[in-house]
Amino acid sequence: MCRWLAYSGDPIPIAWLVLQPEHSLIDQSLHARLGATTTNGDGFGVGWYDGRSADPAVYRSVHPAWNDRNLRELTTHVSSPLFFAHIRASTGTAVQETNAHPFRHGRWLFMHNGLVRDFARVRRDLMLAIAPPLVAELEGSSDSELLFHLALTFGLEDDPVTALERMAGYVEDVGAAHGVQHPLQMSAAATDGTRIVAARYSSEGASRSLYFSTDARVIRARYPDDERLQALSDEARVVVSEPLGPRADAWNEVPEAHVGIVQPGQDELRPFTPRRGVAV
Amino acid sequence: MCRWLAYSGDPIPIAWLVLQPEHSLIDQSLHARLGATTTNGDGFGVGWYDGRSADPAVYRSVHPAWNDRNLRELTTHVSSPLFFAHIRASTGTAVQETNAHPFRHGRWLFMHNGLVRDFARVRRDLMLAIAPPLVAELEGSSDSELLFHLALTFGLEDDPVTALERMAGYVEDVGAAHGVQHPLQMSAAATDGTRIVAARYSSEGASRSLYFSTDARVIRARYPDDERLQALSDEARVVVSEPLGPRADAWNEVPEAHVGIVQPGQDELRPFTPRRGVAV
Amino acid sequence: MCRWLAYSGDPIPIAWLVLQPEHSLIDQSLHARLGATTTNGDGFGVGWYDGRSADPAVYRSVHPAWNDRNLRELTTHVSSPLFFAHIRASTGTAVQETNAHPFRHGRWLFMHNGLVRDFARVRRDLMLAIAPPLVAELEGSSDSELLFHLALTFGLEDDPVTALERMAGYVEDVGAAHGVQHPLQMSAAATDGTRIVAARYSSEGASRSLYFSTDARVIRARYPDDERLQALSDEARVVVSEPLGPRADAWNEVPEAHVGIVQPGQDELRPFTPRRGVAV
Amino acid sequence: MCRWLAYSGDPIPIAWLVLQPEHSLIDQSLHARLGATTTNGDGFGVGWYDGRSADPAVYRSVHPAWNDRNLRELTTHVSSPLFFAHIRASTGTAVQETNAHPFRHGRWLFMHNGLVRDFARVRRDLMLAIAPPLVAELEGSSDSELLFHLALTFGLEDDPVTALERMAGYVEDVGAAHGVQHPLQMSAAATDGTRIVAARYSSEGASRSLYFSTDARVIRARYPDDERLQALSDEARVVVSEPLGPRADAWNEVPEAHVGIVQPGQDELRPFTPRRGVAV
C-alpha cells in the first residue's frame, strides 16, 4: 500500500503539496486514513519537470518521508509545473531506491498504488512480455516497475490510455492462466510532462481510492482567504490517493474503473477497460 | 518517544524477544500501544555481550526496525546472555546512528525513553558538567547521549543507582535554573554486562511505562506448552517499555519513581530519588 | 570489479581476516592492488555460518566497508567456522543491498568478482534459463545474482562444480549467440557451509586473480611468532582475490581455468571447463 | 581531508562544475591529486541559493558522491547563481549527514577542508566559546561545525573576514594552551548568498591547496570553442581545492595565509592574519 499525488499547473514549490497541507503526503506517511496500512515508511520518491529539459528529474530515497531532511530542502526550493510524489509501504519486496516510485523512462514517469496478486507466481510471465531492450532497464524487484515496463511495451508513449488498458488486460490474462482470483489492484499515474493519465481499476471492482481536485477557479472562489489556493492557476489540477485536507468540496472521487486525463485544454474522465487476450 | 527492552539470563537468540513475540519490538515500531507516538521508525539499535569479550557489540541503524533486513539476520543468528534493544521516534533531532541507542562507553551500555524538556535551552549547561575526556566522546545531538555521559561523569561505573540519581537531580537543577517546569521524563537502563539498572522517573510524577517480567519459574509453570518460555533459565529477566504480548500475568509494572536492579542472585526494586544540589 | 575472501576452519572472529591483516579486505576497499579499480566502495557483504543453524546469516550494506561501523562491530564479535566477505565496485548497476554479495539461497552462499560482458544485451536470455521458482527470488539487477540463480538451476546444490561449469558454458553460449567476444570474466565462490568451491575462469583466458592459502601447518611452522597464525587449525584455508599481506609464501595462485574445492579431508584443485551447448 | 568548490556568477546547472569537468568534484571523490588522501568517499553535500529565497537549500548525504544518483539528478536539474559543493574524507568522526558540509545558519553557508589538530583535547574549550543559542544548533561531531559556529559567534554575519581571523586566532590560542604544536589547518569558505569569503591558512604555514578561476573574460577569449566556458558570465568565479581540469592558465593559487573575497564589483585578495588573544 502506498500513497501518491500528481500536480499539473503553473510552477509551484513542490512543498506546497508534499509538506504543507494539513494532511500532506508527509502526514500520510505517518497517518494514512484511506489505505490498507497507516504507515508508509518504506521509502519515497519525487519526480519533476524543471521547465527547461524535457526529461524529468527523479529523487528517490529508502528513508521514511517524514524524517528525510533532503526531501524538505528539495521540495521547498524546487518549483515545478508538473510533478509526481509517492510514499511507499512495502508489501515484502526490498526497501531500495530502485523499488521506489516514480519510475522513469526517457521523458515518462510512472507511479502506482496497489499490487499484482500472487506476484511471485506470475512475475516471470510478466517479464517475458516486456520488450527485450526494456528488460535491460529493470533495476528493482517490484511489481510496479514491471507494470510500467509492460505499459511501455504496449505503447505508453504513443497512446497511454490504451497501453494501460492492455497492460491491465495482460496482467489479468496471466493471472487467470495461473488461477489467481483477482490479479490486479491499481491506482496508477503516468506522464510525459504534458499530460497526466491516472487510472483507477481493480479486478475485483473495489479499487484503491483516487481523487482529483475541483476546478481551480471554483476553489479560489470558495476560499478567498487561502493564499496558496489563490495562487493556483486556472489549469491547476491535483490527483491524489487521498485528499490533502478537510475541504470535502475541493475533491472529486475518480469513479471505479475510470481513467482521468489532465492535459492542456479540457481534462477528461472516461471508463477504463482492460484489454484482454491481446498480448498473450 | 521510543521503546526498548533489556534481557538477562542464559544465552538466547536476540530474535526471540526482538522479532518473534506477538507484540515484539518490531511490532511496537509500527504499532506501539502505550507510548506518546504509535510509530517508532527513526532508527534503532541493539547492544549485546557475546560471552567472550567484556565489551559489548553495538549495531545501530537509521532505518525503521521493521524493514531492516540486517536486523533480522543479526538477531536470528546471534545469541547473547545480556542484550539491549531500542527503537527510536525522534522528537526533532537528526536521524543518525550516533543518535540511536544504546550508547556505549567501555563495557557499559545505556538506553533511554523520554526527554529532557526545553533541551535547546539547557543543552549547553548539561554539556558543561560532563567530564572533559567524556566530552570528546560525544558524537550526536540527542539529550539521551548527554544523560549517559552525565551519569558516567557522576560515577555510573562505580555506583550506578547513585550516578543515575545524581544525573536526574542535575537535570532538574539545570531545568529549574532555566525555569523549565518538568525538566525530566525518563525510563532508562544501563548495564555493565553483569547487572542491569532500570529507572523509571519523571519530574511530573507521570513517567513513561516500564515493566519487568515475572520470575521465569512462575512463567514456565503457567505456560507449560510454550517452547520458548520453557527454555528460559531461572534467572532470566526481561525489562520492557511495554509488554511483549497479551499475557498480563507475565509482567509487573515498575512503580513510579523506582529503579530495578537485575543481577546475579536476588534482583532488587527500590525508590529512585534524584539528588538535587550536588553537582551544580 | 570487486574483492572477496572465503574462510573455512576452526571458528575465528571474522575481523581476523576482514579488518586486521595489513592488506585486509577493508584496506583493499580503499587500495586494491591487483584489480581493475583501486576503490571498492560501492557496498559490501558478509555471510557466515553460526555453527548452530544450517542456514547462513547475511549482512549486506550499501556503504563503503571502510566507514561502516556496524561491520567492525559485527566482525569483531562474531566468530564463525566458515564465512564469505565481499567488497563491491559497481560497474554501473545500482548500489543497493540486493546487488551486494554474497547472495543466499537456502543454505548456499555465492559471491563473484568479474562480469558478464554486454550484460544489457544478454540479460533477458540469462533470466529465461532460470527455473521459474528461482526467478521469483531475484531482487536486484546484477549479473552476479543471475549467475548464482543459473548455477542453482543447473544443480549447484547437488553437484556444484558441474553446475558452475554449465552456468559458465551457458553464459558463453548466450554471449556467442549475441556476438559477444569474451562473454564471461569470473572468479566466483559458492558454499553450502561444508565445502567451498572457488572457480577462476574467463572466456579470454586472462582471469581475475585468485589465491588460496598455504597449508596451515606450514604457515604456523614458518611464522612461530604470529599469534593469530598460530591459532589457525590444521584444516584452516583462506581463498582470496588478492593476498592479505606481504608474506608471499603464504599464498598460492589458483591457475587459470581451475576450480578449487575446500572441504573436510583433502582439498582439491582441478581444471574448470565450461559445458557449452547443454542448456540452450 | 576533503575537497570543495564554490561558484558565483550567472545561474548555471550545478552539474557543470560538480559532474562534467574532466577532473570534476565527482572525479576528485575517487582520485584527488593534491590532497592528503586520494579517496573522498565519506559523504558529500551541496548548498545552493535558488535566486528566490534568501535562505540556501542544502542537500547532504552519507554516500560517496560518485555513486549517489540523487546527486546527479539534482545537480543536472537545478541551476543556481551561487553554490557550494563538498566531498568528505573523514578523519575518524562519524559518517553522518550532520558532519557533511556545507553547514548552514540562516542565510549563511560554510565549508572546510583541513582539521583542528588534537581535536579531542581542545573540543570542549572550542564549544565553550560558542554563543549559547548557537550551541543548541550543533548536530554533529566534526571540528568543522565548531569552526563555523565559532565564526558565527565572532561576527561572521557582520564582518566575515574579521570573524574568520578571530576564529583562527581562538583555535590557535586554545591549541597553545593545550600544547598543540600546529593547531589549525584550514581552507574554508563562507557565503551569505552575495559574496564568498575563502581563506587559506595553517598554523604551520603549509596550507591545503586553494585556487580561484581566472577572470571569465580571459577564459572565454582563450577557449573560444568550449561551449560551457563561453556561457560563463563576466562575473563568474570558481574557487576550488584543486583545479577542475588540465588548463593551467585557468587557475590561480590563493597564496599562503590569504583570503579571497568574491563579490559584486571588484573581487579582493588580502592577507589573512589570525587574531590571537581576543576571545579567550
PDB file of N, CA, C and O in Angstrom, chain C residues 168-193:
ATOM      1  N   ALA C 168      28.751 -21.403 -16.661  1.00  0.00           N
ATOM      2  CA  ALA C 168      29.742 -20.689 -17.483  1.00  0.00           C
ATOM      3  C   ALA C 168      29.532 -21.000 -18.967  1.00  0.00           C
ATOM      4  O   ALA C 168      29.604 -20.120 -19.833  1.00  0.00           O
ATOM      5  N   GLY C 169      29.241 -22.253 -19.253  1.00  0.00           N
ATOM      6  CA  GLY C 169      29.001 -22.645 -20.636  1.00  0.00           C
ATOM      7  C   GLY C 169      27.764 -21.959 -21.198  1.00  0.00           C
ATOM      8  O   GLY C 169      27.766 -21.498 -22.347  1.00  0.00           O
ATOM      9  N   TYR C 170      26.746 -21.862 -20.380  1.00  0.00           N
ATOM     10  CA  TYR C 170      25.521 -21.220 -20.858  1.00  0.00           C
ATOM     11  C   TYR C 170      25.748 -19.731 -21.135  1.00  0.00           C
ATOM     12  O   TYR C 170      25.292 -19.196 -22.141  1.00  0.00           O
ATOM     13  N   VAL C 171      26.480 -19.092 -20.250  1.00  0.00           N
ATOM     14  CA  VAL C 171      26.783 -17.676 -20.473  1.00  0.00           C
ATOM     15  C   VAL C 171      27.571 -17.508 -21.769  1.00  0.00           C
ATOM     16  O   VAL C 171      27.334 -16.589 -22.561  1.00  0.00           O
ATOM     17  N   GLU C 172      28.484 -18.427 -22.023  1.00  0.00           N
ATOM     18  CA  GLU C 172      29.255 -18.343 -23.276  1.00  0.00           C
ATOM     19  C   GLU C 172      28.365 -18.644 -24.480  1.00  0.00           C
ATOM     20  O   GLU C 172      28.510 -18.024 -25.538  1.00  0.00           O
ATOM     21  N   ASP C 173      27.463 -19.591 -24.349  1.00  0.00           N
ATOM     22  CA  ASP C 173      26.517 -19.878 -25.441  1.00  0.00           C
ATOM     23  C   ASP C 173      25.681 -18.641 -25.773  1.00  0.00           C
ATOM     24  O   ASP C 173      25.542 -18.259 -26.937  1.00  0.00           O
ATOM     25  N   VAL C 174      25.119 -18.057 -24.738  1.00  0.00           N
ATOM     26  CA  VAL C 174      24.261 -16.881 -24.963  1.00  0.00           C
ATOM     27  C   VAL C 174      25.087 -15.731 -25.525  1.00  0.00           C
ATOM     28  O   VAL C 174      24.667 -15.037 -26.461  1.00  0.00           O
ATOM     29  N   GLY C 175      26.275 -15.536 -24.956  1.00  0.00           N
ATOM     30  CA  GLY C 175      27.135 -14.470 -25.470  1.00  0.00           C
ATOM     31  C   GLY C 175      27.458 -14.682 -26.945  1.00  0.00           C
ATOM     32  O   GLY C 175      27.369 -13.762 -27.753  1.00  0.00           O
ATOM     33  N   ALA C 176      27.794 -15.914 -27.298  1.00  0.00           N
ATOM     34  CA  ALA C 176      28.113 -16.215 -28.690  1.00  0.00           C
ATOM     35  C   ALA C 176      26.923 -15.907 -29.585  1.00  0.00           C
ATOM     36  O   ALA C 176      27.074 -15.325 -30.677  1.00  0.00           O
ATOM     37  N   ALA C 177      25.721 -16.283 -29.123  1.00  0.00           N
ATOM     38  CA  ALA C 177      24.520 -16.030 -29.928  1.00  0.00           C
ATOM     39  C   ALA C 177      24.298 -14.535 -30.147  1.00  0.00           C
ATOM     40  O   ALA C 177      23.679 -14.126 -31.127  1.00  0.00           O
ATOM     41  N   HIS C 178      24.819 -13.710 -29.229  1.00  0.00           N
ATOM     42  CA  HIS C 178      24.658 -12.258 -29.357  1.00  0.00           C
ATOM     43  C   HIS C 178      25.915 -11.593 -29.920  1.00  0.00           C
ATOM     44  O   HIS C 178      26.004 -10.365 -29.935  1.00  0.00           O
ATOM     45  N   GLY C 179      26.874 -12.415 -30.324  1.00  0.00           N
ATOM     46  CA  GLY C 179      28.077 -11.839 -30.914  1.00  0.00           C
ATOM     47  C   GLY C 179      29.010 -11.170 -29.923  1.00  0.00           C
ATOM     48  O   GLY C 179      29.801 -10.300 -30.291  1.00  0.00           O
ATOM     49  N   VAL C 180      28.948 -11.589 -28.667  1.00  0.00           N
ATOM     50  CA  VAL C 180      29.843 -11.025 -27.655  1.00  0.00           C
ATOM     51  C   VAL C 180      31.169 -11.786 -27.709  1.00  0.00           C
ATOM     52  O   VAL C 180      31.184 -13.020 -27.678  1.00  0.00           O
ATOM     53  N   GLN C 181      32.284 -11.047 -27.752  1.00  0.00           N
ATOM     54  CA  GLN C 181      33.563 -11.715 -27.981  1.00  0.00           C
ATOM     55  C   GLN C 181      34.022 -12.586 -26.801  1.00  0.00           C
ATOM     56  O   GLN C 181      34.308 -13.766 -26.951  1.00  0.00           O
ATOM     57  N   HIS C 182      34.114 -11.970 -25.627  1.00  0.00           N
ATOM     58  CA  HIS C 182      34.542 -12.728 -24.445  1.00  0.00           C
ATOM     59  C   HIS C 182      33.446 -12.618 -23.390  1.00  0.00           C
ATOM     60  O   HIS C 182      33.501 -11.734 -22.528  1.00  0.00           O
ATOM     61  N   PRO C 183      32.474 -13.474 -23.427  1.00  0.00           N
ATOM     62  CA  PRO C 183      31.262 -13.248 -22.614  1.00  0.00           C
ATOM     63  C   PRO C 183      31.480 -13.240 -21.107  1.00  0.00           C
ATOM     64  O   PRO C 183      30.784 -12.524 -20.399  1.00  0.00           O
ATOM     65  N   LEU C 184      32.428 -14.028 -20.597  1.00  0.00           N
ATOM     66  CA  LEU C 184      32.477 -14.219 -19.140  1.00  0.00           C
ATOM     67  C   LEU C 184      33.861 -13.970 -18.555  1.00  0.00           C
ATOM     68  O   LEU C 184      34.861 -14.485 -19.067  1.00  0.00           O
ATOM     69  N   GLN C 185      33.885 -13.206 -17.477  1.00  0.00           N
ATOM     70  CA  GLN C 185      35.091 -12.976 -16.678  1.00  0.00           C
ATOM     71  C   GLN C 185      34.678 -13.249 -15.244  1.00  0.00           C
ATOM     72  O   GLN C 185      33.803 -12.568 -14.713  1.00  0.00           O
ATOM     73  N   MET C 186      35.307 -14.224 -14.593  1.00  0.00           N
ATOM     74  CA  MET C 186      34.745 -14.703 -13.334  1.00  0.00           C
ATOM     75  C   MET C 186      35.783 -15.247 -12.370  1.00  0.00           C
ATOM     76  O   MET C 186      36.623 -16.067 -12.740  1.00  0.00           O
ATOM     77  N   SER C 187      35.733 -14.783 -11.144  1.00  0.00           N
ATOM     78  CA  SER C 187      36.313 -15.581 -10.065  1.00  0.00           C
ATOM     79  C   SER C 187      35.246 -15.631  -8.993  1.00  0.00           C
ATOM     80  O   SER C 187      34.911 -14.620  -8.394  1.00  0.00           O
ATOM     81  N   ALA C 188      34.682 -16.813  -8.821  1.00  0.00           N
ATOM     82  CA  ALA C 188      33.460 -16.975  -8.032  1.00  0.00           C
ATOM     83  C   ALA C 188      33.634 -18.050  -6.981  1.00  0.00           C
ATOM     84  O   ALA C 188      34.461 -18.962  -7.137  1.00  0.00           O
ATOM     85  N   ALA C 189      32.850 -17.941  -5.919  1.00  0.00           N
ATOM     86  CA  ALA C 189      32.868 -18.952  -4.862  1.00  0.00           C
ATOM     87  C   ALA C 189      31.450 -19.277  -4.432  1.00  0.00           C
ATOM     88  O   ALA C 189      30.592 -18.400  -4.387  1.00  0.00           O
ATOM     89  N   ALA C 190      31.225 -20.546  -4.118  1.00  0.00           N
ATOM     90  CA  ALA C 190      29.937 -20.990  -3.587  1.00  0.00           C
ATOM     91  C   ALA C 190      30.199 -21.929  -2.425  1.00  0.00           C
ATOM     92  O   ALA C 190      31.232 -22.608  -2.383  1.00  0.00           O
ATOM     93  N   THR C 191      29.279 -21.956  -1.481  1.00  0.00           N
ATOM     94  CA  THR C 191      29.431 -22.870  -0.343  1.00  0.00           C
ATOM     95  C   THR C 191      28.076 -23.267   0.201  1.00  0.00           C
ATOM     96  O   THR C 191      27.107 -22.512   0.094  1.00  0.00           O
ATOM     97  N   ASP C 192      28.039 -24.449   0.788  1.00  0.00           N
ATOM     98  CA  ASP C 192      26.835 -24.912   1.495  1.00  0.00           C
ATOM     99  C   ASP C 192      27.089 -24.972   3.000  1.00  0.00           C
ATOM    100  O   ASP C 192      26.301 -25.549   3.727  1.00  0.00           O
ATOM    101  N   GLY C 193      28.190 -24.393   3.415  1.00  0.00           N
ATOM    102  CA  GLY C 193      28.509 -24.410   4.834  1.00  0.00           C
ATOM    103  C   GLY C 193      29.460 -25.547   5.188  1.00  0.00           C
ATOM    104  O   GLY C 193      29.986 -25.607   6.299  1.00  0.00           O
TER     105      GLY C 193
END
